[in-house]
Coordinates of C-alpha atoms and ligand atoms in Angstrom, one line a residue:
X109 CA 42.9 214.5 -2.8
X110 CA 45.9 215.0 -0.6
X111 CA 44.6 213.0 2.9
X112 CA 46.0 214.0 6.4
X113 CA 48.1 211.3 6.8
X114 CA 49.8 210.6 3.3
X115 CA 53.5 212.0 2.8
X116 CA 52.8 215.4 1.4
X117 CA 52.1 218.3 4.1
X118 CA 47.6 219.2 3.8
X119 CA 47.2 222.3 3.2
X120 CA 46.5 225.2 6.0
X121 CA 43.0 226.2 6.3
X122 CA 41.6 229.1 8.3
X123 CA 37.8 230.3 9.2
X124 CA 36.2 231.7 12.1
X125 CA 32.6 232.7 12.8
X126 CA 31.0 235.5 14.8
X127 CA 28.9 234.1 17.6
X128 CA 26.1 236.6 16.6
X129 CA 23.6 234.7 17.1
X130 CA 21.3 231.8 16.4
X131 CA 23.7 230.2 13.4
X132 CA 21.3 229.6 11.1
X133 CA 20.3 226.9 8.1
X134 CA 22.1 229.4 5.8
X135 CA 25.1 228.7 8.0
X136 CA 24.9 225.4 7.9
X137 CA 24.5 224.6 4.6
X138 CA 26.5 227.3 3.3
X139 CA 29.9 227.3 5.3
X140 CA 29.7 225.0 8.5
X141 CA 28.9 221.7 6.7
X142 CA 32.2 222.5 4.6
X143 CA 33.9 223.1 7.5
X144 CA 33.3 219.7 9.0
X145 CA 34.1 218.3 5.1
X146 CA 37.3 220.3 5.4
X147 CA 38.7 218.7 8.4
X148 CA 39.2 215.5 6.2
X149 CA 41.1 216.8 3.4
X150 CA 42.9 220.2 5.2
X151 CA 44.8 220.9 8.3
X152 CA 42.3 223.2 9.5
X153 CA 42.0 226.2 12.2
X154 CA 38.8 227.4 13.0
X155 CA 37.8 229.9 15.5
X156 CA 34.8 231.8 17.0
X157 CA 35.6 235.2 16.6
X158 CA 33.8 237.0 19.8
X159 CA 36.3 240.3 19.3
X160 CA 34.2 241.1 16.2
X161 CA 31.4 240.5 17.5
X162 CA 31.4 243.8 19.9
X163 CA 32.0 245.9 16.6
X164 CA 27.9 246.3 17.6
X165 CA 26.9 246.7 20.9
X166 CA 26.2 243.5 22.9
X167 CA 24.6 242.7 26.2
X168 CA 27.3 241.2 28.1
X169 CA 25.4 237.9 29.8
X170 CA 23.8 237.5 26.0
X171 CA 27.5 237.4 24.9
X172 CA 28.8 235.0 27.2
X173 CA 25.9 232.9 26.2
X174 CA 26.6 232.9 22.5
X175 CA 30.3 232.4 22.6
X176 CA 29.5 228.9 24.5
X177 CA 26.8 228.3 22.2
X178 CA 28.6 228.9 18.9
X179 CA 31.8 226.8 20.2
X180 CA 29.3 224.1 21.5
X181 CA 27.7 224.0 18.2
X182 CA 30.3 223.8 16.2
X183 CA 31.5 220.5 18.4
X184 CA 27.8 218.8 17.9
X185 CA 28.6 219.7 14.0
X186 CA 31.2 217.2 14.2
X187 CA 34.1 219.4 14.3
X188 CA 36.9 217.2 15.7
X189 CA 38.9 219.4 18.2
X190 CA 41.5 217.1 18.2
X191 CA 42.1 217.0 14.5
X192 CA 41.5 220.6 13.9
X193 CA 42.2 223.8 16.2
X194 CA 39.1 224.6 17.6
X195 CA 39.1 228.1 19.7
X196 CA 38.1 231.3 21.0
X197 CA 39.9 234.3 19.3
X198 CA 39.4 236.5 22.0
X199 CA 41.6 233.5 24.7
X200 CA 44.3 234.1 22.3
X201 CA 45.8 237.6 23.0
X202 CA 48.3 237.9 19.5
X203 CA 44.8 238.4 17.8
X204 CA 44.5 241.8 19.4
X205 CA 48.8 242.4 19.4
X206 CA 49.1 241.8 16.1
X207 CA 46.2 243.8 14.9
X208 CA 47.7 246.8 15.9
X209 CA 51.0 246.1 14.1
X210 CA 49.1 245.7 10.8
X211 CA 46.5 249.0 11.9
X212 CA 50.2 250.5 11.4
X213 CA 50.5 249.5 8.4
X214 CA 47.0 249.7 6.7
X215 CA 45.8 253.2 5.5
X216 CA 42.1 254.8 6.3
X217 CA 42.0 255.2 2.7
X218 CA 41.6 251.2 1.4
X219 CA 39.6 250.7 4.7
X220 CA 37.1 253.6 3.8
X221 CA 36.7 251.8 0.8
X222 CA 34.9 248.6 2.7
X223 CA 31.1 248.0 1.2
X224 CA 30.7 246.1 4.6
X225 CA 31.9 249.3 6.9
X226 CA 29.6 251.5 4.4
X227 CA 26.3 249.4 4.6
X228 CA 27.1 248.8 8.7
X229 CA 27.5 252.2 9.4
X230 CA 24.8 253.6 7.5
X231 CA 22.3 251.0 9.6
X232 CA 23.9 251.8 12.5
X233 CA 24.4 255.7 12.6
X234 CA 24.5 256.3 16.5
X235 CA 27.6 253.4 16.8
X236 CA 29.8 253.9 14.1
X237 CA 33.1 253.2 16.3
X238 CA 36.2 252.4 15.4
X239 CA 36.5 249.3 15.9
X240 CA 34.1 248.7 13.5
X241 CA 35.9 250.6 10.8
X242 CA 39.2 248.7 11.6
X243 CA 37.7 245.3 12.1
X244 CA 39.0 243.8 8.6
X245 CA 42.2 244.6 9.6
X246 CA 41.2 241.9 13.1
X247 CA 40.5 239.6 10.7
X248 CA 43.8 240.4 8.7
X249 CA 45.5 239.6 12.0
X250 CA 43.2 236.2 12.6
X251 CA 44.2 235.0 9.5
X252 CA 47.6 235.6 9.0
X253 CA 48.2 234.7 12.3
X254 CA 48.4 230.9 11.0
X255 CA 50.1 231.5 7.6
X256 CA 47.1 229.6 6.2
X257 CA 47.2 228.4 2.3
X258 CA 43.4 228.4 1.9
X259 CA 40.6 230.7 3.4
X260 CA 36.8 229.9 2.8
X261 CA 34.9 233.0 2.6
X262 CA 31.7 233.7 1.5
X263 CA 30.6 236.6 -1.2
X264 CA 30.3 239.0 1.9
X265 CA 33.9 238.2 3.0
X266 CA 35.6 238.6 -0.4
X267 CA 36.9 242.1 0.4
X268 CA 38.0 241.5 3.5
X269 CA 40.3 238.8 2.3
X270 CA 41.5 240.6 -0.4
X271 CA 42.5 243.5 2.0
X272 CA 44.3 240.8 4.1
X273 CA 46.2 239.6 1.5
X274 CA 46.9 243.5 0.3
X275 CA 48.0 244.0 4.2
X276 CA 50.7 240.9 4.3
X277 CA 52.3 241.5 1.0
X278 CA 53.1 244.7 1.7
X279 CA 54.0 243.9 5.1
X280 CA 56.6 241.4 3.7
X281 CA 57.7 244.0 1.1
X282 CA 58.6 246.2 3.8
X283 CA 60.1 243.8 6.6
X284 CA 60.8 240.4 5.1
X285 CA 58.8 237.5 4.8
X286 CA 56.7 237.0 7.9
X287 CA 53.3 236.4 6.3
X288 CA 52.0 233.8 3.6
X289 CA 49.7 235.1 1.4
X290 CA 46.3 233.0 1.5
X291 CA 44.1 232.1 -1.4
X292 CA 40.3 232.4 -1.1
X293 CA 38.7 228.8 -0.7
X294 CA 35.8 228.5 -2.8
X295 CA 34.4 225.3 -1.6
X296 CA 33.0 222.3 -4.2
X297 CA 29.8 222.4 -2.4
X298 CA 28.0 225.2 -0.6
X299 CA 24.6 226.9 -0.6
X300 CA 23.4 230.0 -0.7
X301 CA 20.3 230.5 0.7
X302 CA 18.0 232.8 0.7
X303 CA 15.0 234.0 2.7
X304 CA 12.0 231.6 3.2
X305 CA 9.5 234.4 3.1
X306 CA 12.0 236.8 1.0
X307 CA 13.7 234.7 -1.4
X308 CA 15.7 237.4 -2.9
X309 CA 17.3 238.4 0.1
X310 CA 19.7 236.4 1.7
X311 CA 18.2 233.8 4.9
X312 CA 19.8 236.2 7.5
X313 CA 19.0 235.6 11.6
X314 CA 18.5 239.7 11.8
X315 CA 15.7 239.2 9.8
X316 CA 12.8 240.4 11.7
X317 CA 10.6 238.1 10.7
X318 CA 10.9 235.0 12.4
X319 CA 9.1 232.9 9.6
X320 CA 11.8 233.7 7.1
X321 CA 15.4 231.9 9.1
X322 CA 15.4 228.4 10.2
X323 CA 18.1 228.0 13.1
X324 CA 20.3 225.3 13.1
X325 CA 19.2 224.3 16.6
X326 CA 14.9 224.6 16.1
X327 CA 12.5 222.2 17.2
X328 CA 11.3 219.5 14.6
X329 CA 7.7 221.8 14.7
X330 CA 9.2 224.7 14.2
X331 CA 11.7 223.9 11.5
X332 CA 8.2 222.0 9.4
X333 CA 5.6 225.1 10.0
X334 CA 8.8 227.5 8.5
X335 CA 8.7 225.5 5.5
X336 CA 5.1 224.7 5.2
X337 CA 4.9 229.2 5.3
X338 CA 7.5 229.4 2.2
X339 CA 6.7 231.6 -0.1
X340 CA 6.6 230.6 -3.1
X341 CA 4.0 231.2 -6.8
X342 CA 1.6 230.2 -8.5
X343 CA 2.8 228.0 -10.8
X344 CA 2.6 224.4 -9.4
X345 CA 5.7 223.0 -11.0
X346 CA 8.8 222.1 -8.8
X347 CA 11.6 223.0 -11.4
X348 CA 14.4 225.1 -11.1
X349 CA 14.0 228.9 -12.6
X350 CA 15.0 232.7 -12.1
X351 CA 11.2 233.2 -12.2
X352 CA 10.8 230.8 -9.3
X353 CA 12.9 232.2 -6.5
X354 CA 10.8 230.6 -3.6
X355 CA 10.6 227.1 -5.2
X356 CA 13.9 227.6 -6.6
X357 CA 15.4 228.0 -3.3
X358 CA 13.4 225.5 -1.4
X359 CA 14.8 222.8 -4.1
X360 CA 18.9 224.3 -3.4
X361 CA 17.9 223.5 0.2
X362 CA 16.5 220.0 -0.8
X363 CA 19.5 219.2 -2.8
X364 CA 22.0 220.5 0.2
X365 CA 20.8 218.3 2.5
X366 CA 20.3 215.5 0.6
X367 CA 23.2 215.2 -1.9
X368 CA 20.9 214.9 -4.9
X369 CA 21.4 217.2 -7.9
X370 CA 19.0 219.9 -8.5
X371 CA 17.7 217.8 -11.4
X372 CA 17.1 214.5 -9.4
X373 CA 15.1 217.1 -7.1
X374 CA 12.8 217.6 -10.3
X375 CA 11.9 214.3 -10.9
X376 CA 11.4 213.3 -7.7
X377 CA 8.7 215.7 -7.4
X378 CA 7.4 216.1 -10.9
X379 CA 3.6 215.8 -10.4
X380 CA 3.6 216.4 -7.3
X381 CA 2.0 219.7 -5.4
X382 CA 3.7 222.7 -3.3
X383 CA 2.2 221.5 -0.4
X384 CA 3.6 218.2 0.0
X385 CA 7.0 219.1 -1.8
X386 CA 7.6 222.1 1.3
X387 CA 6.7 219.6 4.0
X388 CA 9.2 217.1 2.2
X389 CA 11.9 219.2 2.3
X390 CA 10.9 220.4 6.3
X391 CA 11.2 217.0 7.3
X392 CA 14.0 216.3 5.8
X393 CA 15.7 219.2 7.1
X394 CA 14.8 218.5 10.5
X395 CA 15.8 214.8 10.5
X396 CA 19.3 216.6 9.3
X397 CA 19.4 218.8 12.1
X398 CA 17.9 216.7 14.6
X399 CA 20.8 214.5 15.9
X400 CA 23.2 217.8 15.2
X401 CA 20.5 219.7 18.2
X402 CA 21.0 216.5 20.1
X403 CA 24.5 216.3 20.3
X404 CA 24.4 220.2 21.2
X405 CA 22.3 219.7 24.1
X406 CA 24.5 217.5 25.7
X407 CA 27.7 219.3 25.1
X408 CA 26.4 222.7 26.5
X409 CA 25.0 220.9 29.7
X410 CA 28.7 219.8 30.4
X411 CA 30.1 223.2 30.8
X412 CA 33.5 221.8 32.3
X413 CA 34.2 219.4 29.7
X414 CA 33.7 222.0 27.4
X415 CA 36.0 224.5 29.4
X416 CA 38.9 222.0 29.2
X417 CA 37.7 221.8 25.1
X418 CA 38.3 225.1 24.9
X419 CA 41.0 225.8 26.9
X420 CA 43.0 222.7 25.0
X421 CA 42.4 224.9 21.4
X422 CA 43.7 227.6 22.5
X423 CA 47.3 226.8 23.7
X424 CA 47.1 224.8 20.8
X425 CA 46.7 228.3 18.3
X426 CA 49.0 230.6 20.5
X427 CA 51.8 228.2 20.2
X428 CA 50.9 229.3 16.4
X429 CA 50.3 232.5 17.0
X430 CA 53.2 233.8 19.4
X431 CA 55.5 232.5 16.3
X432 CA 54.3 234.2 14.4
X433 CA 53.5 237.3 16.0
X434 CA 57.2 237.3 17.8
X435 CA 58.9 237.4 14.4
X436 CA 56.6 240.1 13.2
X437 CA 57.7 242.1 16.2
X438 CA 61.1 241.7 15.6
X439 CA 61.0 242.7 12.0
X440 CA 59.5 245.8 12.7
X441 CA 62.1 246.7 15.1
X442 CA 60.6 245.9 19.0
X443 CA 63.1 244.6 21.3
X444 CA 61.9 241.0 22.3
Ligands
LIG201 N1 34.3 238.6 9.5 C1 33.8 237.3 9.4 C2 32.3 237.3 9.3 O1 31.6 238.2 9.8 C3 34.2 236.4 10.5 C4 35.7 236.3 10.6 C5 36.5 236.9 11.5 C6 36.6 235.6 9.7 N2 37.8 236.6 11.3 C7 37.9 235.8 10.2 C8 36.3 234.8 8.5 C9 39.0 235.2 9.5 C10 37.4 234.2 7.9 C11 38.8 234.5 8.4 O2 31.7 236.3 8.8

């Protein structure tokens, strides 16, 4: 493991996250909680990436609201802003600049070809705008941005960071080296999980049914009577099987938060009934996230310390930013 402070350079590491949102469980346990493990072993940028977020329309106050929230919660999640770069895309204007510079270069062919643009636009027919068809090549510009070695993406993000990759070779081919090309991170640990009352659809915050997504910030009563209303069958063992979705996922969830191997899981429980294994796994997970809301509460209440928070991160990712942004201008020909 190559630690922060021992001889050889860590590694570059970039993510962001929409603030769409209550972040849920799902988040947590499948890319926030690696982001705090990150910060130890990478030199890490992170960002909450609000310019995405109006590729569908948003009230603005509920906005506001969100982009505080997210940046607050990813504080309380233990995100050190003084180890990492913690910040707002949308305070840091090269995002935007250099997105069109890569726009330039990126046909409407490959972006056609986006699964995401395809399944967003066909839920969305009256606002299919632009923005939203061009938004992986934002994200291009968010990552490259920071020449990052390493980007942690989810299964839903795997095209988009392909394209980016696509976008900055060719954009070296044609100008000279300006970019590095970044691998996809696929982190050691990391959950995927699904739908409490669905469990073969993904646990998802749009989901209209409010017994199905645990947020990261609910209420000790709320996060137990979710799990006590898991689906699940009608089998009464607690094992791991394709034929077992509901249990299935209520043991990954189990075995997230506690560190324990699926197996471990098993015998714990082995004997044991539904009922008390779901309000087992509720408890836990609400001990988990309880000091995480605590520390939120605080932080949001203290809007000014969190201004200066904020405002700190993002000088600290446009000096990054302008470099990089200023030598992609030049390349391309712009007078500086
Ligand atoms: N598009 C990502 C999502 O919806 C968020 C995102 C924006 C992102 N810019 C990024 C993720 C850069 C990784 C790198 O989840």
């Amino acid at each position: 493991m190559c630690e922060k402070n021992s001889q050889q350079a860590p590694k570059k590491v970039l993510s962001c996250i929409q603030p769409s949102g209550m972040l849920t469980l799902g988040n947590y346990l499948g890319a926030l909680k690696n982001w705090v493990a990150m910060q130890d072993e990478f030199d890490c940028t992170f960002a909450v990436a609000d310019l995405h977020a109006i590729t569908v329309r948003q009230e603005p106050a509920k906005l506001r609201q969100q982009i505080y929230s997210t940046y607050a919660l990813l504080l309380a999640l233990g995100i050190d802003h003084e180890k990492n770069t913690l910040f707002i895309q949308s305070h840091v204007p090269e995002h935007a600049n250099l997105s069109w510079l890569l726009s330039c270069n990126t046909q409407f062919g490959e972006m056609s070809r986006m699964t995401q643009f395809k399944d967003k636009s066909a839920k969305n027919p009256s606002n299919v705008n632009v923005g939203l068809f061009s938004y992986p090549v934002l994200m291009a510009a968010d990552i490259l941005l920071y020449k990052p070695d390493l980007v942690p993406v989810g299964h839903d993000q795997k095209q988009h960071l392909e394209i980016a990759r696509d976008i900055a070779i060719r954009f070296n081919n044609l100008y000279g080296d300006v970019f590095t090309v970044p691998e996809p991170y696929i982190p050691k640990v990391g959950a995927r999980v699904m739908s409490l009352q669905d469990p073969s659809k993904k646990m998802s915050k749009s989901d209209d049914n409010l017994n199905s997504w645990v947020a990261i910030l609910d209420s000790k009563d709320d996060i137990i009577r979710k799990f006590k209303r898991a689906v699940t069958d009608s089998d009464a063992t607690i094992r791991m099987s394709e034929d077992k979705p509901g249990i299935s996922n209520l043991i990954t969830i189990y075995s997230a938060v506690t560190g324990k191997s699926s197996q471990e899981v098993e015998k714990e429980f082995e004997g044991k009934g539904y009922g008390e294994f779901k309000l087992a796994v509720g408890e836990t997970v609400a001990d988990t996230l309880a000091p995480i809301k605590k520390k939120y509460d605080e932080i949001i209440t203290d809007k000014k310390a969190l201004e200066q928070l904020y405002r700190e991160g993002a000088q600290k990712a446009e000096r990054v930013a302008k470099k990089t942004y200023f030598k992609a201008m030049k390349k391309v020909g712009f007078v500086l």
